[in-house]
Structure formats: C-alpha cells, structure tokens
PDB file of C-alpha atoms in Angstrom:
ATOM      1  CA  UNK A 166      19.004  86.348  16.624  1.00 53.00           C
ATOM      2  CA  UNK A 167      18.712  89.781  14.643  1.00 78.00           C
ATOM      3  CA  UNK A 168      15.337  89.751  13.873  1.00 92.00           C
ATOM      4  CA  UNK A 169      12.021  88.302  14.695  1.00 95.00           C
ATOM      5  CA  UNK A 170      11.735  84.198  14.748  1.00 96.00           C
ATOM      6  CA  UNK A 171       8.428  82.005  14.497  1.00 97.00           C
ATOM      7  CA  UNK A 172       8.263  78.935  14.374  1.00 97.00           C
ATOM      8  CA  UNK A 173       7.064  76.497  12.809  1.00 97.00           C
ATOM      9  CA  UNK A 174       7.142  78.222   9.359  1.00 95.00           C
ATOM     10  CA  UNK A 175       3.936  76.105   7.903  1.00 97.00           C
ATOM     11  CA  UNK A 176       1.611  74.057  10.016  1.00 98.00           C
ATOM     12  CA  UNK A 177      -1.303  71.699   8.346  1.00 98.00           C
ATOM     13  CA  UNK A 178      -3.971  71.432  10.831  1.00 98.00           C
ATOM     14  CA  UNK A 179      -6.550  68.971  10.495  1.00 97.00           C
ATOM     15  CA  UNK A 180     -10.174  70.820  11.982  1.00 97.00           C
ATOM     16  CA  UNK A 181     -10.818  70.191  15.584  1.00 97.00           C
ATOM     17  CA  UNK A 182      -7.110  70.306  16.372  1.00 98.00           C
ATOM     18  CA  UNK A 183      -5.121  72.563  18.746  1.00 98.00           C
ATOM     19  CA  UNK A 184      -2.217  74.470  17.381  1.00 98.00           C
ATOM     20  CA  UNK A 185       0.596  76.457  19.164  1.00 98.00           C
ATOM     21  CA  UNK A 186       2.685  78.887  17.472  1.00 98.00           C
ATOM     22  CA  UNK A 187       5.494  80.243  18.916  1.00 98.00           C
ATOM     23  CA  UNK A 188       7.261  83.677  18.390  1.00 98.00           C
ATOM     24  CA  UNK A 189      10.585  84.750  19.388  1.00 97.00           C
ATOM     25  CA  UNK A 190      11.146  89.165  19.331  1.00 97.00           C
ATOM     26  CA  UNK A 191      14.113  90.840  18.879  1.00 94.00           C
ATOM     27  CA  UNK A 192      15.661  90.409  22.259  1.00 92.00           C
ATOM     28  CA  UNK A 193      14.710  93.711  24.885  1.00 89.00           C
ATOM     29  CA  UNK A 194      11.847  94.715  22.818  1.00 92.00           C
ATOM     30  CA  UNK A 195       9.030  95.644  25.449  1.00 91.00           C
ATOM     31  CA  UNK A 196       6.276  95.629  22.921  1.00 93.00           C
ATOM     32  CA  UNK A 197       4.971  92.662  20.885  1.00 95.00           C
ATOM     33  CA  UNK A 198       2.155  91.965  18.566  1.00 95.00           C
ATOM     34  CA  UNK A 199       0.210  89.497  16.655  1.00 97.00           C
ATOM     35  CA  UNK A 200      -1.436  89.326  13.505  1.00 97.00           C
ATOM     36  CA  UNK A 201      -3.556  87.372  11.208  1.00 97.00           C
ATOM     37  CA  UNK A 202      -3.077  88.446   7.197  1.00 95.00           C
ATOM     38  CA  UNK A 203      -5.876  85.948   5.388  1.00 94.00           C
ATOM     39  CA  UNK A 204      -4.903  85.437   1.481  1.00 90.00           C
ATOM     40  CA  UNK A 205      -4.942  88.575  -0.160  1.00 87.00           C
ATOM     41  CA  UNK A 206      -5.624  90.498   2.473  1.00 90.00           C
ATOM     42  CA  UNK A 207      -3.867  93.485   4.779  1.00 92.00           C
ATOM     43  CA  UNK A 208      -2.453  92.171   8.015  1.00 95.00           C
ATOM     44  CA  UNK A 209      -5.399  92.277  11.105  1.00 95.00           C
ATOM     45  CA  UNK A 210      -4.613  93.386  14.514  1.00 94.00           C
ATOM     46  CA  UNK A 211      -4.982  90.002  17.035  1.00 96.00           C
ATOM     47  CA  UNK A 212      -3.398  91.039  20.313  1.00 96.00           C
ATOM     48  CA  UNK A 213      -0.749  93.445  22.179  1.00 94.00           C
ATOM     49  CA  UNK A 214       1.676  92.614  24.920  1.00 95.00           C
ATOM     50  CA  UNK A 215       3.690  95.203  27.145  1.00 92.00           C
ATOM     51  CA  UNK A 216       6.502  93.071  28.615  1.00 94.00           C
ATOM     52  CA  UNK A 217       4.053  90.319  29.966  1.00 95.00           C
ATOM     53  CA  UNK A 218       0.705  92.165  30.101  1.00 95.00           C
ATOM     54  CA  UNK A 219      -1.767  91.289  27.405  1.00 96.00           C
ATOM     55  CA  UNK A 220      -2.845  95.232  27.347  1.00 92.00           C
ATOM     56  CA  UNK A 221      -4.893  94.697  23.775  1.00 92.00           C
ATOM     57  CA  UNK A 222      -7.113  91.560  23.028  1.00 93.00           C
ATOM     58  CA  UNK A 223      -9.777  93.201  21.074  1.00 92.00           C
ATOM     59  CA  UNK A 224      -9.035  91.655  17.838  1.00 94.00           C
ATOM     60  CA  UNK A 225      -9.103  87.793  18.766  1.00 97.00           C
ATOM     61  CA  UNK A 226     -11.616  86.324  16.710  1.00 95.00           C
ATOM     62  CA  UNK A 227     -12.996  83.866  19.182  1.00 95.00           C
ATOM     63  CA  UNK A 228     -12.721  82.408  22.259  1.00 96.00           C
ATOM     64  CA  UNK A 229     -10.824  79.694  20.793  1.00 98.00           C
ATOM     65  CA  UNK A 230      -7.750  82.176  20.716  1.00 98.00           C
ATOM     66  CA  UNK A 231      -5.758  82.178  23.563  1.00 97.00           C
ATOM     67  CA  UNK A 232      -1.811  84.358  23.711  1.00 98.00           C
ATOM     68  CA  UNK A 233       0.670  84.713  26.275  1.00 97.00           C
ATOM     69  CA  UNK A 234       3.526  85.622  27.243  1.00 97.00           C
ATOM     70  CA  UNK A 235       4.484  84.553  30.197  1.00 96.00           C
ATOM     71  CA  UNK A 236       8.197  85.958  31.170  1.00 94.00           C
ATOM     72  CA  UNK A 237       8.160  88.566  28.721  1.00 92.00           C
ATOM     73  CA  UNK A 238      10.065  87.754  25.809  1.00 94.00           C
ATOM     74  CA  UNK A 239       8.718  84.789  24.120  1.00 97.00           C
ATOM     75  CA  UNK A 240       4.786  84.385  23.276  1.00 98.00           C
ATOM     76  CA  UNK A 241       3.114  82.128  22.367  1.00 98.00           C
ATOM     77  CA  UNK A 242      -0.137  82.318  20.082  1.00 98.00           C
ATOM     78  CA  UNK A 243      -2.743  79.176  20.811  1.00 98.00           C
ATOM     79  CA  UNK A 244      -5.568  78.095  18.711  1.00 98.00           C
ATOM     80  CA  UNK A 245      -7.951  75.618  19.832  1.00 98.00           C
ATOM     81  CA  UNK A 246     -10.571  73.276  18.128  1.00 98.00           C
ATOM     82  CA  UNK A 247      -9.065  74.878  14.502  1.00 98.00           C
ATOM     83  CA  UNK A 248     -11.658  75.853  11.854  1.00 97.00           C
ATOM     84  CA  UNK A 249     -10.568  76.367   8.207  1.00 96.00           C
ATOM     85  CA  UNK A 250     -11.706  79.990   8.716  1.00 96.00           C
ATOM     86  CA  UNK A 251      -8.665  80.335  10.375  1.00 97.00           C
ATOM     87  CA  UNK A 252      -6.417  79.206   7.415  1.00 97.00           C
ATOM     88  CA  UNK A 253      -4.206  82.311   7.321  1.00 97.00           C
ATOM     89  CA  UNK A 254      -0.418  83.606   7.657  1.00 96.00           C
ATOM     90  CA  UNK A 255       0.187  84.524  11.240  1.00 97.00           C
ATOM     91  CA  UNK A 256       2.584  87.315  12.147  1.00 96.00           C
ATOM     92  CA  UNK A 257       4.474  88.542  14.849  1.00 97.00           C
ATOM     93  CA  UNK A 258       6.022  91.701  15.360  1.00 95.00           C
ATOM     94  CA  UNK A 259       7.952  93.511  18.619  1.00 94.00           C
ATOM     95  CA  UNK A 260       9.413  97.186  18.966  1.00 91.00           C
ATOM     96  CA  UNK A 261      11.624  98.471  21.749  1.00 85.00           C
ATOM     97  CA  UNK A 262       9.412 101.007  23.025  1.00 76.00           C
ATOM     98  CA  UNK A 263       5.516 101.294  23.508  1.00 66.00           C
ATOM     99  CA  UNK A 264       5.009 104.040  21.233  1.00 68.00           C
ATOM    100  CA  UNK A 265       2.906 104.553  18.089  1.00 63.00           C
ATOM    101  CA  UNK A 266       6.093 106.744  16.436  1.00 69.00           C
ATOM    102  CA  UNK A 267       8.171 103.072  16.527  1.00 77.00           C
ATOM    103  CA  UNK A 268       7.739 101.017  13.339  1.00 81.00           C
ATOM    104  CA  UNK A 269       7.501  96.927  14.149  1.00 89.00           C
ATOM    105  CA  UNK A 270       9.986  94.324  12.961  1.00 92.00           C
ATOM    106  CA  UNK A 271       7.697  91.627  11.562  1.00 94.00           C
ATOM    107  CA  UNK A 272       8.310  87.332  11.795  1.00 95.00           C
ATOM    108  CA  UNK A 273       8.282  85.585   8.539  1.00 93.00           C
ATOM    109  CA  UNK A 274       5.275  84.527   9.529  1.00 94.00           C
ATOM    110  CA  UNK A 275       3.289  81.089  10.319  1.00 96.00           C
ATOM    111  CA  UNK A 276       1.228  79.312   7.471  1.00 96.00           C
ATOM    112  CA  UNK A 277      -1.647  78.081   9.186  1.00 98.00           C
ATOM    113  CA  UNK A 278      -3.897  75.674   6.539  1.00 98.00           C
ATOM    114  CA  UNK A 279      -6.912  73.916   8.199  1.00 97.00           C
ATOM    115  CA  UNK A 280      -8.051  71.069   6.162  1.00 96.00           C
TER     116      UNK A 280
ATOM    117  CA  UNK B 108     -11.277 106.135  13.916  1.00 73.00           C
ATOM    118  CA  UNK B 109      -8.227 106.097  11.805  1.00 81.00           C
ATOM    119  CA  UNK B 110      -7.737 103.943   8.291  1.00 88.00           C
ATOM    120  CA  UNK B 111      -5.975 103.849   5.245  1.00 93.00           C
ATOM    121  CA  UNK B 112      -7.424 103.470   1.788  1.00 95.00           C
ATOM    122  CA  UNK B 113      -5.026 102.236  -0.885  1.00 97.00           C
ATOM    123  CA  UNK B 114      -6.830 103.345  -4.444  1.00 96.00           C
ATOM    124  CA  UNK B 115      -5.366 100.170  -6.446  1.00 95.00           C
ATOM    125  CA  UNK B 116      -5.216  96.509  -5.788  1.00 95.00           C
ATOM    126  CA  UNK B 117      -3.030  95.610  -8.464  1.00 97.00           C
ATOM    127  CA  UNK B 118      -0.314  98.172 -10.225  1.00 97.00           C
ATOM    128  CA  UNK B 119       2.034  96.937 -13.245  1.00 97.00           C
ATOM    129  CA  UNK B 120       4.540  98.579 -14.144  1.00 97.00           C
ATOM    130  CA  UNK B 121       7.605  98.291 -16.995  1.00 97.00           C
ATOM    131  CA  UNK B 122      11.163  98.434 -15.797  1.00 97.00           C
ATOM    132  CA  UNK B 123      12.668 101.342 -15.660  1.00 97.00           C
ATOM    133  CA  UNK B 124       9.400 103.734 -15.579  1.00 97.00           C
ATOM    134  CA  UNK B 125       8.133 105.227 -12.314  1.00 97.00           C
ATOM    135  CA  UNK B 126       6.179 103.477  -9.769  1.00 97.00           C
ATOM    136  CA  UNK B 127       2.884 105.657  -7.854  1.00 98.00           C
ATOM    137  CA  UNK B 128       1.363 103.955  -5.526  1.00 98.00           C
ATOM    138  CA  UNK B 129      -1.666 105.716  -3.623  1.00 98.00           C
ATOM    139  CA  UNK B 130      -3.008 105.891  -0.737  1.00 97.00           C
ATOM    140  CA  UNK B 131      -5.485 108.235   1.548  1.00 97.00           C
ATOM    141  CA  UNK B 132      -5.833 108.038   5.323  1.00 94.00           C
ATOM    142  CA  UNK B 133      -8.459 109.144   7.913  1.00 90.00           C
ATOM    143  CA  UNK B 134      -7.512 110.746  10.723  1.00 82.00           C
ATOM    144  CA  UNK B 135      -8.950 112.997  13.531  1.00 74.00           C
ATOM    145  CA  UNK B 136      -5.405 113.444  14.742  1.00 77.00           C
ATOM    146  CA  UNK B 137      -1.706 114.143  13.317  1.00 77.00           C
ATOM    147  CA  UNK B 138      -1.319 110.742  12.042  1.00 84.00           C
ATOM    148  CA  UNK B 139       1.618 108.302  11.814  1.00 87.00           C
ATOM    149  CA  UNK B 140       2.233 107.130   8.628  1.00 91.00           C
ATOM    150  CA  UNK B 141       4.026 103.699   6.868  1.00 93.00           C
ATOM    151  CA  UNK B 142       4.765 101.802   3.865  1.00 97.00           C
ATOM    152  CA  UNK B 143       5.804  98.522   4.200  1.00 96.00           C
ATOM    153  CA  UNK B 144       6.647  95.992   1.842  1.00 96.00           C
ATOM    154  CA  UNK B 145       5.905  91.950   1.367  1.00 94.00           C
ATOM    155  CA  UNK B 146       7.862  89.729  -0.778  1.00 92.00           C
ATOM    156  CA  UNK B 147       6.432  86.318  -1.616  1.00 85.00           C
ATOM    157  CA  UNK B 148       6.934  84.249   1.464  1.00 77.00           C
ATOM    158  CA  UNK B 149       8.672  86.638   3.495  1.00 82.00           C
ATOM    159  CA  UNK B 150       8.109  89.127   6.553  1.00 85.00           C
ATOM    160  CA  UNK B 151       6.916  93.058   6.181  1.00 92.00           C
ATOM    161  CA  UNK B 152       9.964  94.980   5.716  1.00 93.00           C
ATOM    162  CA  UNK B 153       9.443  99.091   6.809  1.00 93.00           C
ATOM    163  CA  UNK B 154       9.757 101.269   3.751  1.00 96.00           C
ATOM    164  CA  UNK B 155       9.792 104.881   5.131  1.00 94.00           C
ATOM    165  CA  UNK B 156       7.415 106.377   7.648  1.00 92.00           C
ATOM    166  CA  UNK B 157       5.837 109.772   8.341  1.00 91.00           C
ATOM    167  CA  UNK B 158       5.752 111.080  11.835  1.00 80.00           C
ATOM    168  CA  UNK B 159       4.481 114.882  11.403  1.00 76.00           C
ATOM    169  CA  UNK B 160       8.772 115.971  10.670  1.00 74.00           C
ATOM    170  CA  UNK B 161       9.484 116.642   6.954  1.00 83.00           C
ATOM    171  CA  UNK B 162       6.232 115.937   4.470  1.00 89.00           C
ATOM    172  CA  UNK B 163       8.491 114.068   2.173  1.00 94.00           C
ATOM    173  CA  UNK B 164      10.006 111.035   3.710  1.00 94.00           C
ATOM    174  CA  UNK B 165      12.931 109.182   2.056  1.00 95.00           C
ATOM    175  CA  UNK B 166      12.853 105.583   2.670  1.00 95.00           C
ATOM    176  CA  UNK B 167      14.830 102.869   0.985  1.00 94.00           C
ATOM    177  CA  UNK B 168      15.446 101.359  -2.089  1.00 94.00           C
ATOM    178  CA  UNK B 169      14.716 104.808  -3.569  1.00 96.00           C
ATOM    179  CA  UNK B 170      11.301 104.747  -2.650  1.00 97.00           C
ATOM    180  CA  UNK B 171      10.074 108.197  -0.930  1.00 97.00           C
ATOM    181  CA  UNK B 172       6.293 109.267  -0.042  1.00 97.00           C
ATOM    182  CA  UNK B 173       4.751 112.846   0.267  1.00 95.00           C
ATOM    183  CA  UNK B 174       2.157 113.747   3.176  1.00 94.00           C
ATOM    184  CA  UNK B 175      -0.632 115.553   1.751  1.00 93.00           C
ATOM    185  CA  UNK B 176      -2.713 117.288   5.208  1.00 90.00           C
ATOM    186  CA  UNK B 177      -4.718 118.798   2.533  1.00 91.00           C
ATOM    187  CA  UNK B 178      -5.622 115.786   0.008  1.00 93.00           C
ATOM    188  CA  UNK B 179      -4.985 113.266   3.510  1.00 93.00           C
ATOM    189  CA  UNK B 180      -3.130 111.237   0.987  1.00 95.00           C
ATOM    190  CA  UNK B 181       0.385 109.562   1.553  1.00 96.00           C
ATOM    191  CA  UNK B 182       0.892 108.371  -2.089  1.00 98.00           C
ATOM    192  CA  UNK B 183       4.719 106.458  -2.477  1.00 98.00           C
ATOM    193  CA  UNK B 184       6.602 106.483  -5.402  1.00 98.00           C
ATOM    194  CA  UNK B 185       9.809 105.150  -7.124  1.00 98.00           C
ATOM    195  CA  UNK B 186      11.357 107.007  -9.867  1.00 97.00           C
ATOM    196  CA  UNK B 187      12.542 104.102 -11.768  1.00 97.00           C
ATOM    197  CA  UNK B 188      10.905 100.273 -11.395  1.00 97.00           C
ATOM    198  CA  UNK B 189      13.275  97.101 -10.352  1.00 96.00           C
ATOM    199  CA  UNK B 190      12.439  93.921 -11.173  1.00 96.00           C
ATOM    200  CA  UNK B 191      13.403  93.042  -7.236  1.00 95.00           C
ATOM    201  CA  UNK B 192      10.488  96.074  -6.314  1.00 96.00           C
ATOM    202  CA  UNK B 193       7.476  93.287  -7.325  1.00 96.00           C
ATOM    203  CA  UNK B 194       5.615  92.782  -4.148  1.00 97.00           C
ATOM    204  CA  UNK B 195       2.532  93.697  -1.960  1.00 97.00           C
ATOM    205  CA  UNK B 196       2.957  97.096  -0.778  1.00 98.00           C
ATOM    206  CA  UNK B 197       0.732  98.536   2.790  1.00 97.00           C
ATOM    207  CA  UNK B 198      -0.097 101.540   3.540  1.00 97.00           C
ATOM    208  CA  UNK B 199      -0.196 101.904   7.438  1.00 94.00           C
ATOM    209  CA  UNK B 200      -1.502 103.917  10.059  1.00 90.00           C
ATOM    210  CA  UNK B 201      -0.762 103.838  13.473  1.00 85.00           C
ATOM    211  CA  UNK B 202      -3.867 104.144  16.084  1.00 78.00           C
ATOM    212  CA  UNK B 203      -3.465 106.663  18.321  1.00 72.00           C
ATOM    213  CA  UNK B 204      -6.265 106.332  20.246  1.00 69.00           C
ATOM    214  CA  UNK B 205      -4.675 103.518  22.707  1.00 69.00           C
ATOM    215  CA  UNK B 206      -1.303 104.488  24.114  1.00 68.00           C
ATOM    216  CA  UNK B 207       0.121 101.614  22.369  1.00 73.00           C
ATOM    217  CA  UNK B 208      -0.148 102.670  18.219  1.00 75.00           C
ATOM    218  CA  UNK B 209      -1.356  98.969  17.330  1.00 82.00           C
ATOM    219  CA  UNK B 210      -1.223  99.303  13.709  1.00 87.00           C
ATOM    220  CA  UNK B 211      -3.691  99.775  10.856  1.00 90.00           C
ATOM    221  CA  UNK B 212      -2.900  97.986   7.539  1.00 94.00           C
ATOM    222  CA  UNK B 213      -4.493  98.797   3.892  1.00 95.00           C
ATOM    223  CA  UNK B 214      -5.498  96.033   1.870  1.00 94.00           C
ATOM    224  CA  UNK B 215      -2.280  96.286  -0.054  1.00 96.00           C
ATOM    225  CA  UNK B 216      -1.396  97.117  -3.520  1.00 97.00           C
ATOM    226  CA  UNK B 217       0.196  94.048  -5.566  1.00 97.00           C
ATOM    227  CA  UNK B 218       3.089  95.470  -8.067  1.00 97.00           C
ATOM    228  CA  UNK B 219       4.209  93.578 -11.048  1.00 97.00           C
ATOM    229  CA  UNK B 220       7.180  94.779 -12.888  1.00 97.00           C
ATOM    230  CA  UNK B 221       7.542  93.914 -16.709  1.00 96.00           C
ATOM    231  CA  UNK B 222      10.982  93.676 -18.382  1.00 94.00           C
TER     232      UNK B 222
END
C-alpha cells in the first residue's frame, strides 16, 4: 500500500488478556517506530527498529510489552496480561532512512480500550 | 535533553483570521524541528519541518513556521483559518542524542475554527 497499515483499527480488551497489534510500513523503509498517544495527550516514544534490530526499547512501559520484527518489514507490537492503564491509541510510524533529518509516516493508529 | 513546549492547549479561532500557534524547544544542539497535524480519528500528517536550512519553512496547506535560535521558539502560523484546519497540532523535536532521531512530541495544541 502507499502508506502505513495497522491493523485492527479498534480492539476492546477485557483486563488480563493478551493483545497483538500488527503494523505494516511503507514497503523498503529501514526504520520503524511505535508509539503510545493516551487521550489528550502527545504521542510517547515505545520502541525503534533498524531493519530487524530492536536498537531502542527504553520507552516500554513494562515488561508486559513485548515488539518484533522479525524479517524486517512487518512488526508486531504485543501486550500481555492488559491493564486499563494501557487504554490508549497505538501508532506506528517507518522512514526510509535512519536519520533524525527524515520525518515519519504515521498508521492510523490502534484503539486499544481495556475494560 | 531536548523537548518542546507548546504555550496553549486549546486555540479558537474564526474563519478567515490568522492562526499562531506557539511553541519553544530545548536544545543543546542545532535541533530538528516539526509540526504535525491530527484529525479526529486519523494518522499524524507532517506539516513542514526545520532542519537548520532556511529559518522560515513553508509547509502545506499554507501553514509556514519561523525558527527563532534566539527566542528557541518555532511558533506556526496560517494567515487565514479553514474550517478543514480544526485539529490537534504537535510540535516535534527530533533527539539527537541516539543516532536514530526517535521523536519528541508536545502535548499538542487543539484548534477550533468558528464560522
């Protein structure tokens, strides 16, 4: 496609449960990102992939947070045991290059609501 | 450490009238600069950015922003309000402290545009 994908748009999680959410980047992008932007809120820094490294994992909340991405294009972010604290929109984003110059195409996004 | 500080949460403006939208950054280095945009339900969309070329950056939808070294500001403005320009507006810097720019979002500004 021409621009970022996630999927699934909106997931209702009841607490204790696993979720996966699944981002596709603009094909050949080398960089990709995720992000958690709580209601009202600016977009926080999650994790960083180069290719398939995970190079950045300093802002996963918990140890209940688990990304990959295994063959270098698609990722995959995982929570486990869900919390309503982590109610939030989750966002992807990939550039073509690793550098800080490059702006990031963004996802729509994944609705995350914990009840 | 670098961060952005956007000055208003909430900014309403009538249509037709100019839009100012402010933000100041810290920065121990030449910093790269961005506005992006969020429309209800949507992905961030890149405004303009500022990467230590011309102070005053043209972006689009006739939005433009003016680097300030002096007053470390990077305030964005509009000349004339849309009704399509209502939306949550972030100021972003890039951190260039990790060879990968993972990016640094304000809290946002929310616009409302009046007819």
């Amino acid at each position: 496609g021409a621009g970022v994908s996630q999927s699934p748009r909106y997931k209702v999680a009841k607490r204790g449960q696993d979720v996966a959410l699944r981002c596709d980047p603009i094909s050949g992008h080398v960089s990709l990102f995720w992000y958690q932007q709580a209601l009202g809120q600016g977009p926080e820094f999650l994790t960083y992939f180069q290719n398939e490294a995970q190079l950045d994992k300093s802002g996963l909340p918990s140890d209940r947070f688990f990304a990959e991405r295994p063959e270098g294009s698609v990722s995959t972010l995982k929570i486990q045991r869900t919390q309503q604290e982590d109610s939030a929109v989750y966002l992807c984003a990939s550039r073509p290059q690793n550098s800080y110059n490059s702006p990031l195409h963004f996802g729509n996004g994944t609705r995350l609501t914990v009840t | 450490a670098q961060s952005v500080t956007q000055l208003d949460s909430h900014v309403s403006v009538s249509e037709g009238t100019p839009v100012l939208l402010r933000c100041n950054y810290s920065s121990s280095y030449s910093p790269s600069l961005f506005w992006y945009v969020q429309h209800p339900n949507k992905g961030l969309q890149l405004l303009l950015k500022y990467t230590s070329a011309a102070t005053l950056v043209k972006g689009i939808n006739g939005f433009e922003a003016e680097f300030k070294k002096s007053e470390t500001s990077f305030h964005l403005t509009k000349p004339s309000a849309h009704m399509s320009d209502a939306a949550e507006y972030f100021c972003v810097v890039s951190v260039t402290t990790d060879s990968w720019g993972k990016l640094q979002f304000g809290a946002g500004t929310q616009v409302v545009v009046t007819p």
